[in-house]
Amino acid sequence: MKMFGKVDVGGGLSDFWAYIREPRPHRWAVWGVALALTWVVFSGVEQYLIPVDRPKAQIIYFENWTADRSAGEIRADWIARARETTRRNARKRAEYQRFADSLGIEYDSTEADRVTRETLGEEAAEAVKQRPAPPPRSTLAERAARGPQPEITD
């Protein structure tokens, strides 16, 4: 005997709906009590069994510069931070350039190189000029035209 051989979900839902629709004297009161009891249980579990440590507000005062700095010192600090950010961006751009070159994707960084040269000066221009040329890549058609290559074994 197969108990769950063929499950009739539609029939079960229609029986449940017919049972709910039958007029009973305390139907709405029972529904109200059931929903209220369910809400009390879930809210109790949420509040007491699964505690959430909410962060407390903190005010932290710190000073990272002296109050009597001159406008020139402030400007020099801004420029130093801008140069560091530009160096970091240039390093990332060089990594992306190498990645694009390895995939054979054309990557134009002339505008970014111009901004780097303006920010960092000739030091960056020399670094850009010394960037190695991408290795030549053969296309699938060229490799197919060469034919099968002998395997190299050590």
CSV table of N, CA and C in Angstrom, one decimal:
chain,number,residue,atom,x,y,z
A,1,MET,N,0.8,-1.2,0.0
A,1,MET,CA,0.0,0.0,0.0
A,1,MET,C,0.9,1.2,0.0
A,2,LYS,N,0.7,2.0,-1.0
A,2,LYS,CA,1.4,3.3,-1.1
A,2,LYS,C,0.6,4.4,-0.5
A,3,MET,N,1.2,5.0,0.6
A,3,MET,CA,0.4,6.1,1.2
A,3,MET,C,0.5,7.4,0.5
A,4,PHE,N,1.7,7.7,0.0
A,4,PHE,CA,1.9,9.0,-0.7
A,4,PHE,C,2.1,8.7,-2.2
A,5,GLY,N,1.5,7.7,-2.8
A,5,GLY,CA,1.7,7.4,-4.2
A,5,GLY,C,1.3,8.5,-5.1
A,6,LYS,N,0.1,9.1,-4.9
A,6,LYS,CA,-0.4,10.1,-5.8
A,6,LYS,C,-1.0,11.2,-4.9
A,7,VAL,N,-0.4,12.3,-4.8
A,7,VAL,CA,-0.8,13.4,-3.9
A,7,VAL,C,-1.7,14.3,-4.7
A,8,ASP,N,-2.9,14.6,-4.2
A,8,ASP,CA,-3.8,15.5,-4.9
A,8,ASP,C,-3.8,16.8,-4.1
A,9,VAL,N,-3.0,17.7,-4.5
A,9,VAL,CA,-2.9,19.0,-3.8
A,9,VAL,C,-4.1,19.9,-4.1
A,10,GLY,N,-4.6,19.9,-5.3
A,10,GLY,CA,-5.8,20.7,-5.6
A,10,GLY,C,-7.0,20.3,-4.8
A,11,GLY,N,-7.2,18.9,-4.7
A,11,GLY,CA,-8.3,18.5,-3.9
A,11,GLY,C,-8.2,18.8,-2.4
A,12,GLY,N,-6.9,18.7,-1.9
A,12,GLY,CA,-6.7,19.1,-0.5
A,12,GLY,C,-7.0,20.6,-0.3
A,13,LEU,N,-6.5,21.4,-1.2
A,13,LEU,CA,-6.8,22.8,-1.0
A,13,LEU,C,-8.3,23.2,-1.1
A,14,SER,N,-9.0,22.5,-2.0
A,14,SER,CA,-10.4,22.8,-2.2
A,14,SER,C,-11.2,22.3,-0.9
A,15,ASP,N,-10.8,21.2,-0.3
A,15,ASP,CA,-11.4,20.7,0.9
A,15,ASP,C,-11.1,21.7,2.0
A,16,PHE,N,-9.9,22.2,2.1
A,16,PHE,CA,-9.5,23.2,3.2
A,16,PHE,C,-10.3,24.4,3.0
A,17,TRP,N,-10.5,24.9,1.8
A,17,TRP,CA,-11.2,26.1,1.5
A,17,TRP,C,-12.7,25.9,1.8
A,18,ALA,N,-13.2,24.8,1.5
A,18,ALA,CA,-14.7,24.5,1.8
A,18,ALA,C,-14.9,24.4,3.3
A,19,TYR,N,-13.9,23.9,4.1
A,19,TYR,CA,-14.0,23.8,5.5
A,19,TYR,C,-14.0,25.2,6.2
A,20,ILE,N,-13.1,26.0,5.6
A,20,ILE,CA,-13.0,27.4,6.2
A,20,ILE,C,-14.3,28.2,5.9
A,21,ARG,N,-14.9,28.0,4.7
A,21,ARG,CA,-16.0,28.8,4.4
A,21,ARG,C,-17.3,28.4,5.1
A,22,GLU,N,-17.3,27.2,5.7
A,22,GLU,CA,-18.5,26.8,6.4
A,22,GLU,C,-18.8,27.8,7.6
A,23,PRO,N,-20.1,28.2,7.7
A,23,PRO,CA,-20.4,29.1,8.8
A,23,PRO,C,-20.4,28.4,10.1
A,24,ARG,N,-19.5,28.8,11.0
A,24,ARG,CA,-19.4,28.2,12.4
A,24,ARG,C,-19.7,29.4,13.3
A,25,PRO,N,-20.2,29.2,14.5
A,25,PRO,CA,-20.5,30.3,15.4
A,25,PRO,C,-19.3,31.1,15.9
A,26,HIS,N,-18.2,30.5,16.1
A,26,HIS,CA,-17.1,31.3,16.7
A,26,HIS,C,-15.9,31.3,15.7
A,27,ARG,N,-16.2,31.2,14.4
A,27,ARG,CA,-15.1,31.1,13.4
A,27,ARG,C,-14.2,32.3,13.5
A,28,TRP,N,-14.7,33.5,13.5
A,28,TRP,CA,-13.8,34.7,13.5
A,28,TRP,C,-13.0,34.9,14.8
A,29,ALA,N,-13.6,34.5,15.9
A,29,ALA,CA,-13.0,34.6,17.2
A,29,ALA,C,-11.8,33.6,17.2
A,30,VAL,N,-12.0,32.4,16.7
A,30,VAL,CA,-10.9,31.4,16.7
A,30,VAL,C,-9.8,31.9,15.8
A,31,TRP,N,-10.1,32.4,14.6
A,31,TRP,CA,-9.1,33.0,13.7
A,31,TRP,C,-8.3,34.1,14.4
A,32,GLY,N,-9.0,35.0,15.1
A,32,GLY,CA,-8.3,36.1,15.8
A,32,GLY,C,-7.4,35.6,16.9
A,33,VAL,N,-7.8,34.6,17.7
A,33,VAL,CA,-7.0,34.0,18.7
A,33,VAL,C,-5.8,33.3,18.1
A,34,ALA,N,-6.0,32.6,17.0
A,34,ALA,CA,-4.9,31.9,16.4
A,34,ALA,C,-3.8,32.9,15.8
A,35,LEU,N,-4.3,33.9,15.2
A,35,LEU,CA,-3.4,34.9,14.7
A,35,LEU,C,-2.7,35.6,15.8
A,36,ALA,N,-3.4,36.0,16.8
A,36,ALA,CA,-2.7,36.7,17.9
A,36,ALA,C,-1.7,35.8,18.6
A,37,LEU,N,-2.0,34.6,18.9
A,37,LEU,CA,-1.1,33.7,19.5
A,37,LEU,C,0.1,33.5,18.6
A,38,THR,N,-0.1,33.3,17.3
A,38,THR,CA,1.1,33.2,16.4
A,38,THR,C,2.0,34.4,16.5
A,39,TRP,N,1.4,35.6,16.5
A,39,TRP,CA,2.1,36.9,16.6
A,39,TRP,C,2.9,37.0,17.9
A,40,VAL,N,2.3,36.6,19.0
A,40,VAL,CA,3.0,36.6,20.3
A,40,VAL,C,4.2,35.7,20.3
A,41,VAL,N,4.0,34.5,19.8
A,41,VAL,CA,5.1,33.5,19.8
A,41,VAL,C,6.2,34.0,18.9
A,42,PHE,N,6.0,34.5,17.7
A,42,PHE,CA,7.0,35.0,16.8
A,42,PHE,C,7.7,36.2,17.4
A,43,SER,N,7.0,37.1,17.9
A,43,SER,CA,7.6,38.3,18.5
A,43,SER,C,8.4,38.0,19.7
A,44,GLY,N,8.0,37.0,20.5
A,44,GLY,CA,8.8,36.6,21.7
A,44,GLY,C,10.1,35.9,21.2
A,45,VAL,N,10.0,35.1,20.2
A,45,VAL,CA,11.2,34.5,19.7
A,45,VAL,C,12.2,35.5,19.2
A,46,GLU,N,11.6,36.5,18.5
A,46,GLU,CA,12.4,37.5,17.9
A,46,GLU,C,13.1,38.4,18.9
A,47,GLN,N,12.4,38.7,20.0
A,47,GLN,CA,13.0,39.6,21.0
A,47,GLN,C,13.9,38.9,22.0
A,48,TYR,N,13.5,37.7,22.4
A,48,TYR,CA,14.2,37.1,23.6
A,48,TYR,C,15.1,35.9,23.2
A,49,LEU,N,14.8,35.1,22.2
A,49,LEU,CA,15.6,34.0,21.8
A,49,LEU,C,16.7,34.4,20.8
A,50,ILE,N,16.5,35.4,20.0
A,50,ILE,CA,17.4,35.8,19.0
A,50,ILE,C,17.8,37.3,19.3
A,51,PRO,N,18.6,37.5,20.3
A,51,PRO,CA,18.9,38.9,20.7
A,51,PRO,C,19.8,39.6,19.6
A,52,VAL,N,19.6,40.8,19.4
A,52,VAL,CA,20.4,41.6,18.5
A,52,VAL,C,21.1,42.7,19.3
A,53,ASP,N,22.4,42.7,19.2
A,53,ASP,CA,23.1,43.8,19.9
A,53,ASP,C,23.2,45.0,19.0
A,54,ARG,N,22.4,46.0,19.4
A,54,ARG,CA,22.4,47.2,18.6
A,54,ARG,C,23.6,48.0,19.0
A,55,PRO,N,24.3,48.6,18.0
A,55,PRO,CA,25.5,49.4,18.4
A,55,PRO,C,25.0,50.7,19.1
A,56,LYS,N,25.8,51.0,20.1
A,56,LYS,CA,25.6,52.2,20.9
A,56,LYS,C,26.2,53.4,20.2
A,57,ALA,N,25.6,54.6,20.3
A,57,ALA,CA,26.2,55.8,19.7
A,57,ALA,C,27.4,56.2,20.4
A,58,GLN,N,28.5,56.5,19.6
A,58,GLN,CA,29.7,56.9,20.2
A,58,GLN,C,30.2,58.2,19.5
A,59,ILE,N,30.8,59.0,20.3
A,59,ILE,CA,31.4,60.2,19.7
A,59,ILE,C,32.9,60.2,20.0
A,60,ILE,N,33.7,60.2,19.0
A,60,ILE,CA,35.1,60.1,19.1
A,60,ILE,C,35.7,61.3,18.6
A,61,TYR,N,36.4,62.0,19.4
A,61,TYR,CA,37.1,63.3,19.0
A,61,TYR,C,38.5,63.0,18.7
A,62,PHE,N,39.1,63.4,17.6
A,62,PHE,CA,40.5,63.3,17.3
A,62,PHE,C,40.9,64.5,16.5
A,63,GLU,N,42.2,64.7,16.6
A,63,GLU,CA,42.8,65.8,15.8
A,63,GLU,C,43.9,65.2,15.0
A,64,ASN,N,43.8,65.5,13.7
A,64,ASN,CA,44.9,65.0,12.8
A,64,ASN,C,45.7,66.1,12.2
A,65,TRP,N,45.5,67.3,12.6
A,65,TRP,CA,46.4,68.4,12.2
A,65,TRP,C,46.3,69.5,13.3
A,66,THR,N,47.3,70.3,13.2
A,66,THR,CA,47.3,71.4,14.2
A,66,THR,C,46.4,72.6,13.7
A,67,ALA,N,45.9,73.3,14.7
A,67,ALA,CA,44.9,74.3,14.4
A,67,ALA,C,45.6,75.5,13.7
A,68,ASP,N,46.9,75.7,13.9
A,68,ASP,CA,47.5,76.9,13.4
A,68,ASP,C,48.3,76.6,12.1
A,69,ARG,N,47.7,75.7,11.3
A,69,ARG,CA,48.4,75.4,10.0
A,69,ARG,C,48.1,76.6,9.0
A,70,SER,N,49.1,76.8,8.2
A,70,SER,CA,48.9,77.8,7.2
A,70,SER,C,48.2,77.3,5.9
A,71,ALA,N,47.7,78.2,5.1
A,71,ALA,CA,47.0,77.8,3.9
A,71,ALA,C,47.9,77.0,3.0
A,72,GLY,N,49.2,77.3,3.0
A,72,GLY,CA,50.2,76.6,2.2
A,72,GLY,C,50.4,75.2,2.6
A,73,GLU,N,50.4,75.0,3.9
A,73,GLU,CA,50.5,73.6,4.5
A,73,GLU,C,49.3,72.8,4.1
A,74,ILE,N,48.1,73.4,4.2
A,74,ILE,CA,46.9,72.7,3.8
A,74,ILE,C,46.9,72.3,2.4
A,75,ARG,N,47.3,73.2,1.5
A,75,ARG,CA,47.4,72.9,0.1
A,75,ARG,C,48.4,71.8,-0.2
A,76,ALA,N,49.5,71.9,0.5
A,76,ALA,CA,50.6,70.9,0.2
A,76,ALA,C,50.1,69.5,0.7
A,77,ASP,N,49.3,69.4,1.7
A,77,ASP,CA,48.7,68.2,2.2
A,77,ASP,C,47.7,67.6,1.1
A,78,TRP,N,46.9,68.5,0.6
A,78,TRP,CA,45.9,68.1,-0.5
A,78,TRP,C,46.7,67.6,-1.7
A,79,ILE,N,47.7,68.3,-2.1
A,79,ILE,CA,48.5,67.9,-3.3
A,79,ILE,C,49.2,66.5,-3.0
A,80,ALA,N,49.7,66.3,-1.8
A,80,ALA,CA,50.3,65.0,-1.5
A,80,ALA,C,49.3,63.9,-1.6
A,81,ARG,N,48.1,64.1,-1.0
A,81,ARG,CA,47.1,63.1,-1.1
A,81,ARG,C,46.6,62.8,-2.5
A,82,ALA,N,46.5,63.9,-3.3
A,82,ALA,CA,46.1,63.7,-4.7
A,82,ALA,C,47.2,62.9,-5.5
A,83,ARG,N,48.5,63.2,-5.3
A,83,ARG,CA,49.5,62.5,-5.9
A,83,ARG,C,49.5,61.0,-5.6
A,84,GLU,N,49.3,60.7,-4.3
A,84,GLU,CA,49.2,59.3,-3.9
A,84,GLU,C,48.0,58.6,-4.5
A,85,THR,N,46.9,59.3,-4.6
A,85,THR,CA,45.7,58.7,-5.2
A,85,THR,C,46.0,58.4,-6.7
A,86,THR,N,46.7,59.4,-7.4
A,86,THR,CA,47.0,59.3,-8.8
A,86,THR,C,48.0,58.1,-9.0
A,87,ARG,N,48.9,58.0,-8.1
A,87,ARG,CA,49.9,56.8,-8.2
A,87,ARG,C,49.2,55.5,-8.1
A,88,ARG,N,48.3,55.4,-7.1
A,88,ARG,CA,47.5,54.2,-6.9
A,88,ARG,C,46.7,53.9,-8.2
A,89,ASN,N,46.0,54.9,-8.7
A,89,ASN,CA,45.2,54.7,-9.9
A,89,ASN,C,46.0,54.3,-11.1
A,90,ALA,N,47.2,54.9,-11.2
A,90,ALA,CA,48.1,54.5,-12.3
A,90,ALA,C,48.6,53.1,-12.2
A,91,ARG,N,48.9,52.6,-11.0
A,91,ARG,CA,49.2,51.2,-10.8
A,91,ARG,C,48.1,50.3,-11.2
A,92,LYS,N,46.9,50.6,-10.8
A,92,LYS,CA,45.7,49.8,-11.2
A,92,LYS,C,45.5,49.8,-12.7
A,93,ARG,N,45.7,51.0,-13.3
A,93,ARG,CA,45.5,51.1,-14.7
A,93,ARG,C,46.5,50.3,-15.4
A,94,ALA,N,47.8,50.2,-14.9
A,94,ALA,CA,48.8,49.4,-15.6
A,94,ALA,C,48.4,47.9,-15.5
A,95,GLU,N,47.9,47.5,-14.3
A,95,GLU,CA,47.4,46.1,-14.2
A,95,GLU,C,46.3,45.8,-15.2
A,96,TYR,N,45.4,46.7,-15.3
A,96,TYR,CA,44.3,46.5,-16.3
A,96,TYR,C,44.8,46.5,-17.7
A,97,GLN,N,45.8,47.3,-18.0
A,97,GLN,CA,46.4,47.3,-19.3
A,97,GLN,C,47.1,46.0,-19.6
A,98,ARG,N,47.8,45.4,-18.6
A,98,ARG,CA,48.5,44.1,-18.8
A,98,ARG,C,47.4,43.0,-19.1
A,99,PHE,N,46.3,43.1,-18.3
A,99,PHE,CA,45.3,42.1,-18.4
A,99,PHE,C,44.6,42.2,-19.8
A,100,ALA,N,44.3,43.5,-20.2
A,100,ALA,CA,43.7,43.7,-21.6
A,100,ALA,C,44.7,43.2,-22.7
A,101,ASP,N,46.0,43.5,-22.5
A,101,ASP,CA,47.0,43.0,-23.5
A,101,ASP,C,47.0,41.5,-23.5
A,102,SER,N,46.9,40.8,-22.4
A,102,SER,CA,46.9,39.4,-22.4
A,102,SER,C,45.7,38.8,-23.0
A,103,LEU,N,44.6,39.5,-23.0
A,103,LEU,CA,43.4,39.0,-23.7
A,103,LEU,C,43.3,39.4,-25.1
A,104,GLY,N,44.2,40.4,-25.5
A,104,GLY,CA,44.1,40.9,-26.9
A,104,GLY,C,43.0,41.9,-27.0
A,105,ILE,N,42.7,42.6,-26.0
A,105,ILE,CA,41.6,43.6,-26.0
A,105,ILE,C,42.3,45.0,-26.1
A,106,GLU,N,41.8,45.8,-27.0
A,106,GLU,CA,42.3,47.2,-27.2
A,106,GLU,C,41.9,48.0,-26.0
A,107,TYR,N,42.9,48.7,-25.4
A,107,TYR,CA,42.6,49.5,-24.2
A,107,TYR,C,43.3,50.8,-24.4
A,108,ASP,N,42.5,51.9,-24.4
A,108,ASP,CA,43.1,53.2,-24.6
A,108,ASP,C,43.1,54.0,-23.3
A,109,SER,N,44.4,54.3,-22.9
A,109,SER,CA,44.5,55.0,-21.6
A,109,SER,C,45.2,56.3,-21.8
A,110,THR,N,45.1,56.9,-23.0
A,110,THR,CA,45.8,58.2,-23.3
A,110,THR,C,45.3,59.3,-22.4
A,111,GLU,N,44.0,59.4,-22.2
A,111,GLU,CA,43.4,60.5,-21.3
A,111,GLU,C,43.9,60.3,-19.9
A,112,ALA,N,43.8,59.1,-19.4
A,112,ALA,CA,44.3,58.9,-18.0
A,112,ALA,C,45.8,59.1,-17.9
A,113,ASP,N,46.6,58.7,-18.9
A,113,ASP,CA,48.0,59.0,-18.9
A,113,ASP,C,48.3,60.5,-18.9
A,114,ARG,N,47.5,61.3,-19.6
A,114,ARG,CA,47.7,62.7,-19.6
A,114,ARG,C,47.4,63.3,-18.3
A,115,VAL,N,46.3,62.8,-17.6
A,115,VAL,CA,46.1,63.3,-16.2
A,115,VAL,C,47.2,62.9,-15.3
A,116,THR,N,47.7,61.7,-15.4
A,116,THR,CA,48.8,61.3,-14.6
A,116,THR,C,50.0,62.1,-14.8
A,117,ARG,N,50.3,62.4,-16.0
A,117,ARG,CA,51.5,63.3,-16.3
A,117,ARG,C,51.3,64.7,-15.7
A,118,GLU,N,50.1,65.2,-15.8
A,118,GLU,CA,49.8,66.5,-15.3
A,118,GLU,C,50.0,66.5,-13.7
A,119,THR,N,49.5,65.5,-13.1
A,119,THR,CA,49.6,65.4,-11.7
A,119,THR,C,51.0,65.1,-11.1
A,120,LEU,N,51.6,64.1,-11.7
A,120,LEU,CA,52.9,63.6,-11.2
A,120,LEU,C,54.1,64.2,-11.9
A,121,GLY,N,53.9,64.8,-13.1
A,121,GLY,CA,55.0,65.4,-13.8
A,121,GLY,C,55.7,64.4,-14.7
A,122,GLU,N,56.9,64.7,-15.0
A,122,GLU,CA,57.7,63.9,-16.0
A,122,GLU,C,58.1,62.5,-15.5
A,123,GLU,N,58.1,62.4,-14.1
A,123,GLU,CA,58.4,61.1,-13.5
A,123,GLU,C,57.4,60.0,-14.0
A,124,ALA,N,56.2,60.4,-14.1
A,124,ALA,CA,55.1,59.5,-14.6
A,124,ALA,C,55.2,59.3,-16.1
A,125,ALA,N,55.6,60.3,-16.8
A,125,ALA,CA,55.7,60.2,-18.3
A,125,ALA,C,56.8,59.2,-18.6
A,126,GLU,N,57.9,59.2,-17.9
A,126,GLU,CA,59.0,58.2,-18.1
A,126,GLU,C,58.5,56.8,-17.8
A,127,ALA,N,57.7,56.7,-16.7
A,127,ALA,CA,57.2,55.4,-16.4
A,127,ALA,C,56.3,54.8,-17.4
A,128,VAL,N,55.5,55.7,-18.0
A,128,VAL,CA,54.6,55.3,-19.1
A,128,VAL,C,55.3,54.9,-20.3
A,129,LYS,N,56.4,55.6,-20.7
A,129,LYS,CA,57.2,55.3,-21.8
A,129,LYS,C,57.9,54.0,-21.7
A,130,GLN,N,58.3,53.6,-20.5
A,130,GLN,CA,59.0,52.4,-20.2
A,130,GLN,C,58.1,51.1,-20.1
A,131,ARG,N,56.8,51.3,-20.3
A,131,ARG,CA,55.9,50.2,-20.3
A,131,ARG,C,56.2,49.3,-21.4
A,132,PRO,N,56.4,48.0,-21.2
A,132,PRO,CA,56.7,47.0,-22.2
A,132,PRO,C,55.6,46.9,-23.2
A,133,ALA,N,56.0,46.7,-24.5
A,133,ALA,CA,55.0,46.4,-25.5
A,133,ALA,C,54.3,45.1,-25.3
A,134,PRO,N,53.1,44.9,-25.7
A,134,PRO,CA,52.4,43.7,-25.5
A,134,PRO,C,53.0,42.6,-26.4
A,135,PRO,N,53.1,41.4,-25.9
A,135,PRO,CA,53.6,40.3,-26.8
A,135,PRO,C,52.7,40.1,-28.0
A,136,PRO,N,53.3,39.7,-29.1
A,136,PRO,CA,52.5,39.5,-30.3
A,136,PRO,C,51.6,38.2,-30.1
A,137,ARG,N,50.4,38.4,-30.5
A,137,ARG,CA,49.5,37.2,-30.3
A,137,ARG,C,49.1,36.7,-31.7
A,138,SER,N,49.0,35.4,-31.9
A,138,SER,CA,48.6,34.9,-33.1
A,138,SER,C,47.1,34.6,-33.1
A,139,THR,N,46.5,34.8,-34.2
A,139,THR,CA,45.1,34.5,-34.3
A,139,THR,C,44.8,33.0,-34.5
A,140,LEU,N,43.6,32.6,-34.3
A,140,LEU,CA,43.2,31.2,-34.5
A,140,LEU,C,43.5,30.8,-35.9
A,141,ALA,N,43.2,31.7,-36.9
A,141,ALA,CA,43.5,31.3,-38.3
A,141,ALA,C,45.0,31.1,-38.5
A,142,GLU,N,45.8,31.9,-37.9
A,142,GLU,CA,47.3,31.7,-38.1
A,142,GLU,C,47.7,30.4,-37.5
A,143,ARG,N,47.2,30.1,-36.3
A,143,ARG,CA,47.6,28.8,-35.7
A,143,ARG,C,47.1,27.6,-36.5
A,144,ALA,N,45.9,27.8,-37.1
A,144,ALA,CA,45.4,26.7,-37.9
A,144,ALA,C,46.2,26.5,-39.2
A,145,ALA,N,46.7,27.6,-39.7
A,145,ALA,CA,47.5,27.6,-41.0
A,145,ALA,C,48.8,26.9,-40.7
A,146,ARG,N,49.4,27.0,-39.5
A,146,ARG,CA,50.7,26.4,-39.2
A,146,ARG,C,50.5,24.9,-39.1
A,147,GLY,N,49.4,24.4,-38.8
A,147,GLY,CA,49.2,23.0,-38.7
A,147,GLY,C,49.4,22.5,-37.2
A,148,PRO,N,49.3,21.2,-37.0
A,148,PRO,CA,49.6,20.7,-35.7
A,148,PRO,C,51.0,20.9,-35.3
A,149,GLN,N,51.3,21.3,-34.0
A,149,GLN,CA,52.6,21.5,-33.5
A,149,GLN,C,53.0,20.2,-32.8
A,150,PRO,N,54.3,19.8,-32.8
A,150,PRO,CA,54.7,18.7,-32.1
A,150,PRO,C,54.7,19.0,-30.6
A,151,GLU,N,54.4,18.0,-29.8
A,151,GLU,CA,54.3,18.2,-28.4
A,151,GLU,C,55.7,18.2,-27.8
A,152,ILE,N,55.9,19.1,-26.8
A,152,ILE,CA,57.2,19.2,-26.2
A,152,ILE,C,57.2,18.5,-24.9
A,153,THR,N,58.1,17.5,-24.7
A,153,THR,CA,58.1,16.8,-23.5
A,153,THR,C,59.5,16.9,-22.8
A,154,ASP,N,59.5,17.0,-21.6
A,154,ASP,CA,60.7,17.1,-20.8
A,154,ASP,C,61.4,15.8,-20.6
